[in-house]
GROMACS .gro file of N, CA and C in nm:
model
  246
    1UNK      N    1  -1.385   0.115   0.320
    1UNK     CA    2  -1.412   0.110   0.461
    1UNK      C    3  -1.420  -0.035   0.510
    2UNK      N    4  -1.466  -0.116   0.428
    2UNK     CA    5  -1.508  -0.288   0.462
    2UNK      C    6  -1.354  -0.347   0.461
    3UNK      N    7  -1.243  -0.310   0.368
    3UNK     CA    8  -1.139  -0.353   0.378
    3UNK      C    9  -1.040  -0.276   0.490
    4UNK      N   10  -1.075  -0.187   0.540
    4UNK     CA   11  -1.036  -0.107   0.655
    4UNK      C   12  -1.069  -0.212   0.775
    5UNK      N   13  -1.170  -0.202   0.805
    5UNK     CA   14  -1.268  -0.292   0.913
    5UNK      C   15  -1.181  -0.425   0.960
    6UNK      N   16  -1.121  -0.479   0.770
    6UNK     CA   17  -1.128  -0.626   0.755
    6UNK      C   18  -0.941  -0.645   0.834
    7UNK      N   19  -0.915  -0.524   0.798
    7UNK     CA   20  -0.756  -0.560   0.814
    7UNK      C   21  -0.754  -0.444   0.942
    8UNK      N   22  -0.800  -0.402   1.028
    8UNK     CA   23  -0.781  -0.343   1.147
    8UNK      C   24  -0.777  -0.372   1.255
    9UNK      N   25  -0.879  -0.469   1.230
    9UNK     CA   26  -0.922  -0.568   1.366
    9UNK      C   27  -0.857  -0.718   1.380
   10UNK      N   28  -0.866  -0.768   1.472
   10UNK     CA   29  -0.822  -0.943   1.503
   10UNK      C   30  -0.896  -1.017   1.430
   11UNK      N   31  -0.972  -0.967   1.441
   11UNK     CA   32  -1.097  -1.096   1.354
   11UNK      C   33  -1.172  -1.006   1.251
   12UNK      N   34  -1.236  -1.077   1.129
   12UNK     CA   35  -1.330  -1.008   1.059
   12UNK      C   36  -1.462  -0.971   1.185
   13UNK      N   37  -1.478  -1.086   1.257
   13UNK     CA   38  -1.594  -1.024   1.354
   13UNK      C   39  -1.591  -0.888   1.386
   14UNK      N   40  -1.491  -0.891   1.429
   14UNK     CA   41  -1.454  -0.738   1.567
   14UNK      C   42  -1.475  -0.651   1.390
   15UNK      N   43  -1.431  -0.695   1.277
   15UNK     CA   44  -1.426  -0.547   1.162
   15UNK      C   45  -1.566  -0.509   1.166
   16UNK      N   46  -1.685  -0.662   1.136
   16UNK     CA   47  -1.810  -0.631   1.123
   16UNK      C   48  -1.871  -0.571   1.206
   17UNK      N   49  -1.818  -0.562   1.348
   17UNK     CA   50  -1.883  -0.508   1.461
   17UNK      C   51  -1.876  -0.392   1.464
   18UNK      N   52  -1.747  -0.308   1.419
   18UNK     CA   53  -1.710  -0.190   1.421
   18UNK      C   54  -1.750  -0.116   1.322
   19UNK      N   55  -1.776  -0.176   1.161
   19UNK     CA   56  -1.879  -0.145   1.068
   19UNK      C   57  -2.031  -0.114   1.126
   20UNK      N   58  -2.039  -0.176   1.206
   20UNK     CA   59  -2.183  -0.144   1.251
   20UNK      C   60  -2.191  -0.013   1.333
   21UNK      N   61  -2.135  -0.042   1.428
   21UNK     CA   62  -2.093   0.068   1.581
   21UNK      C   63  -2.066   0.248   1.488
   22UNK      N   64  -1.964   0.216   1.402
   22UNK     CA   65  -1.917   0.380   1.362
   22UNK      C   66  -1.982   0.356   1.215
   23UNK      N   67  -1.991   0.300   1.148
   23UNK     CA   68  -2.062   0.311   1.026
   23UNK      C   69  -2.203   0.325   1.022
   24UNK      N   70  -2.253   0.211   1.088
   24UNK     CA   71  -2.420   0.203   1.070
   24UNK      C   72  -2.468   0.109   0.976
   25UNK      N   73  -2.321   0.005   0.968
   25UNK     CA   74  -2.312  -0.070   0.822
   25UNK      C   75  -2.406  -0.217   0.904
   26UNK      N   76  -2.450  -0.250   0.829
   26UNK     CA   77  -2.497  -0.446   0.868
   26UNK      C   78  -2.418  -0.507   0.783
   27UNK      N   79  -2.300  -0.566   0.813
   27UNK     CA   80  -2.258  -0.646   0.728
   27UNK      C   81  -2.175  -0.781   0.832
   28UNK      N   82  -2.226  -0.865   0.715
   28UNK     CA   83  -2.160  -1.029   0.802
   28UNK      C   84  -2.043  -1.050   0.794
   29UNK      N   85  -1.958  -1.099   0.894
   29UNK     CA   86  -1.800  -1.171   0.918
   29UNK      C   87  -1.792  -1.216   0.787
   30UNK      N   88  -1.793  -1.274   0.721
   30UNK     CA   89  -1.801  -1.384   0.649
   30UNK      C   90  -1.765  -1.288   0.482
   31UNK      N   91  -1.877  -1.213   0.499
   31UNK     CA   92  -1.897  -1.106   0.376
   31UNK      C   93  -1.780  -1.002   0.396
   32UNK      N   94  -1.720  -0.951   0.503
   32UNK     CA   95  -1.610  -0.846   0.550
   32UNK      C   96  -1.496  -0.912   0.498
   33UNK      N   97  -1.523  -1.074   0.531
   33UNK     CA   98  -1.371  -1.161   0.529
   33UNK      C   99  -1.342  -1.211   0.357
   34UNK      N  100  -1.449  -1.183   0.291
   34UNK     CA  101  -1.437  -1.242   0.136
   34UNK      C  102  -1.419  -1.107   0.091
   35UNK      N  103  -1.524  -0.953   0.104
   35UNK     CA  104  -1.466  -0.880   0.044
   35UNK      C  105  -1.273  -0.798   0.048
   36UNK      N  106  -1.218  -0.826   0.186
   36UNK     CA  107  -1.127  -0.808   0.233
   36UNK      C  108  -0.997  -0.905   0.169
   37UNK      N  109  -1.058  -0.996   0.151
   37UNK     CA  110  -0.962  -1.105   0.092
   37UNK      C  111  -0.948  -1.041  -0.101
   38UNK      N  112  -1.075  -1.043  -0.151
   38UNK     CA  113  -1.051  -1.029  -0.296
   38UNK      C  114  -1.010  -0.897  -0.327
   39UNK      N  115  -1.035  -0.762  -0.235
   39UNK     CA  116  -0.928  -0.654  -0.271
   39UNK      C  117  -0.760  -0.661  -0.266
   40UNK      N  118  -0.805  -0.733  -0.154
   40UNK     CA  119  -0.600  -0.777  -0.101
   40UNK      C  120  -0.554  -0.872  -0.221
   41UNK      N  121  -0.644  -0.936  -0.331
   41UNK     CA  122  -0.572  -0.988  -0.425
   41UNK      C  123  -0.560  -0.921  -0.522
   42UNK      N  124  -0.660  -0.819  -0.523
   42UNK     CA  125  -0.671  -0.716  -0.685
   42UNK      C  126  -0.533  -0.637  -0.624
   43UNK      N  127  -0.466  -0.583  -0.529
   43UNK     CA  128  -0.396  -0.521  -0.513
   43UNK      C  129  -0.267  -0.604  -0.514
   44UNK      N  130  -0.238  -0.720  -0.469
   44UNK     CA  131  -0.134  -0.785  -0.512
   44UNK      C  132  -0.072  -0.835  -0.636
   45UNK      N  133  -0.198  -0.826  -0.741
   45UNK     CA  134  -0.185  -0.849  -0.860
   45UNK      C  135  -0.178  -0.687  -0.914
   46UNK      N  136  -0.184  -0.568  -0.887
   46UNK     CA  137  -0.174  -0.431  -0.903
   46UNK      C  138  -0.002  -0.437  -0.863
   47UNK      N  139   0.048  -0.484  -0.749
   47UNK     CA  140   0.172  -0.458  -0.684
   47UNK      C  141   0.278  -0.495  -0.803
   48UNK      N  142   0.219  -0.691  -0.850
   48UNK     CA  143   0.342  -0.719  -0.932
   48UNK      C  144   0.277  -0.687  -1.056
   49UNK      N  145   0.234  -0.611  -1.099
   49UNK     CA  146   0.236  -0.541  -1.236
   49UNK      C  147   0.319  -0.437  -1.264
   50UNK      N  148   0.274  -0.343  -1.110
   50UNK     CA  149   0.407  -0.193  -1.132
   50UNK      C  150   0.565  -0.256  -1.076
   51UNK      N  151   0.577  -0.382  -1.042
   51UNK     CA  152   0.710  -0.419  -1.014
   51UNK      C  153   0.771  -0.491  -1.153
   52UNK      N  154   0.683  -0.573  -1.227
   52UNK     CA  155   0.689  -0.604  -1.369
   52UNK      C  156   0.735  -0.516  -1.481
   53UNK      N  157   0.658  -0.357  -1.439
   53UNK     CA  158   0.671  -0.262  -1.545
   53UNK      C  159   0.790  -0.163  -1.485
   54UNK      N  160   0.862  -0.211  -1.360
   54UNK     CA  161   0.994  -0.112  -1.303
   54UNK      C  162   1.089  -0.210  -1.392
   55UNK      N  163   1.080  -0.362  -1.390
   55UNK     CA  164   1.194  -0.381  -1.396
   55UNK      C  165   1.228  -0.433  -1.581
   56UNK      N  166   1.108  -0.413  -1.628
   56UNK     CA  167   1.114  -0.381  -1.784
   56UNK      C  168   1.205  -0.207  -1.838
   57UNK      N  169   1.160  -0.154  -1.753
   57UNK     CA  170   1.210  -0.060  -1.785
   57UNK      C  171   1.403  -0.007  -1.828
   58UNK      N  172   1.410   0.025  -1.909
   58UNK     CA  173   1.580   0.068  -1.917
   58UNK      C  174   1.613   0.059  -1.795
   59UNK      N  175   1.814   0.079  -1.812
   59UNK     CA  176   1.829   0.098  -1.698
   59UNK      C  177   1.860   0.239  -1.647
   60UNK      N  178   1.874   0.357  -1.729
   60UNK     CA  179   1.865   0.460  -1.730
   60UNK      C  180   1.748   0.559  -1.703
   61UNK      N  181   1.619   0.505  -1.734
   61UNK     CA  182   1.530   0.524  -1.644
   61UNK      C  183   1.516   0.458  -1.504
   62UNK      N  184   1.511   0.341  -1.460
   62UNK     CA  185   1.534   0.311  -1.307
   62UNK      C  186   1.638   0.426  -1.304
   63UNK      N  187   1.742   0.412  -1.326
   63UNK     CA  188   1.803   0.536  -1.200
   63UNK      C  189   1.808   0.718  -1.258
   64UNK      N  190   1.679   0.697  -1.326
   64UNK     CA  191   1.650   0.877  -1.308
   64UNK      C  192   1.587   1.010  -1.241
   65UNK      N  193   1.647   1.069  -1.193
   65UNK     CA  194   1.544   1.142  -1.121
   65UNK      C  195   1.455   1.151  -1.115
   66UNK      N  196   1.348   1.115  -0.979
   66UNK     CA  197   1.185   1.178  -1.018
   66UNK      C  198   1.173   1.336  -1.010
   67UNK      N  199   1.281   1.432  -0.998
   67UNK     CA  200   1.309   1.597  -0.980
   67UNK      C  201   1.342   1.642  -1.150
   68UNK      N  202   1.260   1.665  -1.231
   68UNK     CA  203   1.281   1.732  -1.354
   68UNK      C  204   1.437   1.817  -1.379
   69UNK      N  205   1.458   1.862  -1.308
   69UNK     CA  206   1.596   1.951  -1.303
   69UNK      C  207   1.666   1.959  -1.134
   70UNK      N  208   1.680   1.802  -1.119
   70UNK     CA  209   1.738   1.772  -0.971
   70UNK      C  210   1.886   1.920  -0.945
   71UNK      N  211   1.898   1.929  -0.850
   71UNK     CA  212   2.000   2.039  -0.791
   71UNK      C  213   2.156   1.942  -0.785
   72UNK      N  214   2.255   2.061  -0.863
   72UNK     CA  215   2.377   1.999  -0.842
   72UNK      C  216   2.414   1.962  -0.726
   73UNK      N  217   2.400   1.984  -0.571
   73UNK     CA  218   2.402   2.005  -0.443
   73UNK      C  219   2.470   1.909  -0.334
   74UNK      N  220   2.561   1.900  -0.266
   74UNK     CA  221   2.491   1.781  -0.149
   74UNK      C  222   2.560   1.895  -0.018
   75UNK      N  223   2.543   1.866   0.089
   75UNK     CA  224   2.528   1.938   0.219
   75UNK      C  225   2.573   1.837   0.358
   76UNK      N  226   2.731   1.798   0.381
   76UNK     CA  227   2.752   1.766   0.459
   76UNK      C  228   2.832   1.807   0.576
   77UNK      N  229   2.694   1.784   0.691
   77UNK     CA  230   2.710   1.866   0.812
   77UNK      C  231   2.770   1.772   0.954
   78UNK      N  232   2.863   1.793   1.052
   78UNK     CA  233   2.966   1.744   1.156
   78UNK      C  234   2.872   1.853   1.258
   79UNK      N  235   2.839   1.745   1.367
   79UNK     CA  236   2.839   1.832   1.516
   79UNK      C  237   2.925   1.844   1.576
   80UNK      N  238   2.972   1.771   1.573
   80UNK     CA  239   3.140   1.785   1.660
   80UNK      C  240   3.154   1.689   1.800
   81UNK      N  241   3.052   1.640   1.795
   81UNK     CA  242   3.027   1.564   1.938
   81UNK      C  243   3.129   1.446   1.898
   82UNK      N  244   3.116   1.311   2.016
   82UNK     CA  245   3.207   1.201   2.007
   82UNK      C  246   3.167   1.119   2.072
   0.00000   0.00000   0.00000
């Protein structure tokens, strides 16, 4: 919710304010703007790990279905307009 707050608003102020208003939270600009900052890095360092572990991967897995038994299928449809 604090990293919600932190990245919703213009300012960490306006997040802390709104933590207060709909939460009931007391929490300082300052504290909104550091916890907001160090999730946004645990997650950027989360991002290039699963981009690390796509592009380790074969290349036959990158291009395999995520559909266990994908459909022979394709379906191409003309309105007729112009």
């Amino acid at each position: 919710m604090i990293v919600y707050a932190g990245i919703k608003h213009p300012s960490f102020g306006q997040g802390s304010e709104a933590l207060a208003a709909l939460a009931g939270l007391t929490i300082q600009e300052k504290q909104v703007e550091r916890i907001s900052k160090r999730i946004g890095q645990e997650r950027v360092v989360e991002r290039d790990r699963a981009v690390q572990a796509y592009l380790n991967l074969p290349l036959m897995e990158k291009v395999r279905s995520p559909i266990d038994q994908p459909v022979d299928l394709a379906v191409v449809e003309m309105d007729g307009t112009r």
